[in-house]
């Protein structure tokens, strides 16, 4: 999959940020078709990029609690998930329960031992 990404074209927004307007118009023509208002959409993309700011993301932004707290929680959850091995348990849950001789109740609400 990663190898196929080499053949994907750049987005019009990226091309406009690089100052390659002719290529951005060609990309928009490919995406929208020949009858679309390309110059208008190109101007809209440029305006949206200017409005968001040219700074982009900086490591200094991680000092904001609104950003680093959710990021920290997500990373810790992923770490905990890997360390506990819950992925393997969830993947093999059906096999584990079959090997433990559990059977699903006809109502599908609870389990009980097979005699």
Short mmCIF file of C-alpha atoms in Angstrom, two decimals:
data_model
loop_
_atom_site.label_atom_id
_atom_site.label_comp_id
_atom_site.label_asym_id
_atom_site.label_seq_id
_atom_site.Cartn_x
_atom_site.Cartn_y
_atom_site.Cartn_z
CA UNK A 1 0.00 0.00 0.00
CA UNK A 2 2.82 2.37 0.89
CA UNK A 3 4.46 1.71 -2.46
CA UNK A 4 1.28 2.62 -4.33
CA UNK A 5 1.19 6.00 -2.61
CA UNK A 6 4.15 7.03 -4.76
CA UNK A 7 1.79 7.10 -7.73
CA UNK A 8 -0.87 9.24 -6.04
CA UNK A 9 -0.99 12.84 -7.25
CA UNK A 10 -0.50 15.74 -4.86
CA UNK A 11 -3.58 17.58 -3.66
CA UNK A 12 -4.45 20.96 -5.12
CA UNK A 13 -3.99 22.51 -1.67
CA UNK A 14 -0.43 21.17 -1.40
CA UNK A 15 0.41 22.33 -4.91
CA UNK A 16 -0.92 25.82 -4.20
CA UNK A 17 1.11 25.99 -0.98
CA UNK A 18 4.20 25.18 -3.06
CA UNK A 19 3.34 27.93 -5.56
CA UNK A 20 2.58 25.47 -8.38
CA UNK A 21 -0.73 26.94 -9.57
CA UNK A 22 -0.68 25.38 -13.04
CA UNK A 23 -0.30 21.90 -11.58
CA UNK A 24 -2.99 22.67 -8.97
CA UNK A 25 -5.40 23.64 -11.75
CA UNK A 26 -4.58 20.41 -13.59
CA UNK A 27 -5.25 18.41 -10.42
CA UNK A 28 -8.56 20.23 -9.89
CA UNK A 29 -9.51 19.59 -13.53
CA UNK A 30 -8.78 15.89 -12.99
CA UNK A 31 -10.86 15.80 -9.77
CA UNK A 32 -13.79 18.01 -10.79
CA UNK A 33 -13.97 17.62 -14.55
CA UNK A 34 -13.42 20.14 -17.34
CA UNK A 35 -16.66 22.07 -16.74
CA UNK A 36 -16.00 22.97 -13.09
CA UNK A 37 -15.13 26.55 -12.08
CA UNK A 38 -11.45 25.78 -11.47
CA UNK A 39 -10.13 29.30 -10.92
CA UNK A 40 -12.87 30.07 -8.40
CA UNK A 41 -12.18 26.88 -6.45
CA UNK A 42 -8.46 27.54 -6.60
CA UNK A 43 -9.04 30.99 -5.09
CA UNK A 44 -11.25 29.43 -2.38
CA UNK A 45 -8.53 26.92 -1.47
CA UNK A 46 -5.93 29.69 -1.25
CA UNK A 47 -8.21 31.82 0.93
CA UNK A 48 -8.90 28.91 3.27
CA UNK A 49 -5.18 28.18 3.57
CA UNK A 50 -4.43 31.83 4.39
CA UNK A 51 -7.23 31.90 6.97
CA UNK A 52 -5.84 28.84 8.77
CA UNK A 53 -2.47 30.48 8.97
CA UNK A 54 0.86 29.74 7.46
CA UNK A 55 2.40 28.53 10.71
CA UNK A 56 1.02 25.03 10.67
CA UNK A 57 1.81 22.69 13.55
CA UNK A 58 4.81 23.35 15.78
CA UNK A 59 6.14 21.33 18.69
CA UNK A 60 5.49 24.34 20.89
CA UNK A 61 1.76 23.71 20.33
CA UNK A 62 2.10 20.57 22.47
CA UNK A 63 2.43 22.79 25.55
CA UNK A 64 -1.28 23.51 25.30
CA UNK A 65 -3.25 21.27 27.72
CA UNK A 66 -6.09 21.06 25.21
CA UNK A 67 -3.74 19.25 22.85
CA UNK A 68 -1.28 17.30 24.95
CA UNK A 69 -3.82 15.78 27.37
CA UNK A 70 -5.93 13.97 24.72
CA UNK A 71 -2.73 12.96 22.93
CA UNK A 72 -1.26 11.59 26.16
CA UNK A 73 -4.45 9.69 26.98
CA UNK A 74 -4.53 8.17 23.48
CA UNK A 75 -0.89 7.12 23.59
CA UNK A 76 -1.25 5.63 27.08
CA UNK A 77 -4.36 3.69 26.02
CA UNK A 78 -2.53 2.26 23.02
CA UNK A 79 0.46 1.35 25.19
CA UNK A 80 -1.76 -0.30 27.81
CA UNK A 81 -3.60 -2.20 25.07
CA UNK A 82 -0.34 -3.58 23.70
CA UNK A 83 1.14 -4.42 27.10
CA UNK A 84 -1.94 -6.28 28.33
CA UNK A 85 -2.34 -8.35 25.17
CA UNK A 86 -6.03 -7.59 24.82
CA UNK A 87 -5.73 -7.62 21.02
CA UNK A 88 -4.82 -11.30 21.03
CA UNK A 89 -7.59 -12.12 23.48
CA UNK A 90 -10.21 -10.31 21.41
CA UNK A 91 -8.98 -11.90 18.18
CA UNK A 92 -9.04 -15.41 19.61
CA UNK A 93 -12.06 -14.94 21.94
CA UNK A 94 -14.27 -17.37 20.05
CA UNK A 95 -11.60 -20.07 20.06
CA UNK A 96 -10.84 -19.46 23.75
CA UNK A 97 -14.48 -19.85 24.73
CA UNK A 98 -14.91 -22.95 22.56
CA UNK A 99 -11.83 -24.54 24.13
CA UNK A 100 -13.15 -23.65 27.60
CA UNK A 101 -16.39 -25.50 26.75
CA UNK A 102 -18.65 -22.46 26.99
CA UNK A 103 -21.91 -22.47 25.11
CA UNK A 104 -24.12 -19.48 24.30
CA UNK A 105 -27.58 -19.55 25.83
CA UNK A 106 -30.44 -19.74 23.26
CA UNK A 107 -31.43 -16.22 24.28
CA UNK A 108 -27.90 -15.04 23.62
CA UNK A 109 -27.84 -13.25 26.98
CA UNK A 110 -25.53 -15.38 29.08
CA UNK A 111 -23.20 -18.35 28.94
CA UNK A 112 -23.17 -21.58 30.92
CA UNK A 113 -21.05 -24.72 31.17
CA UNK A 114 -21.77 -27.63 28.85
CA UNK A 115 -22.40 -30.84 30.77
#
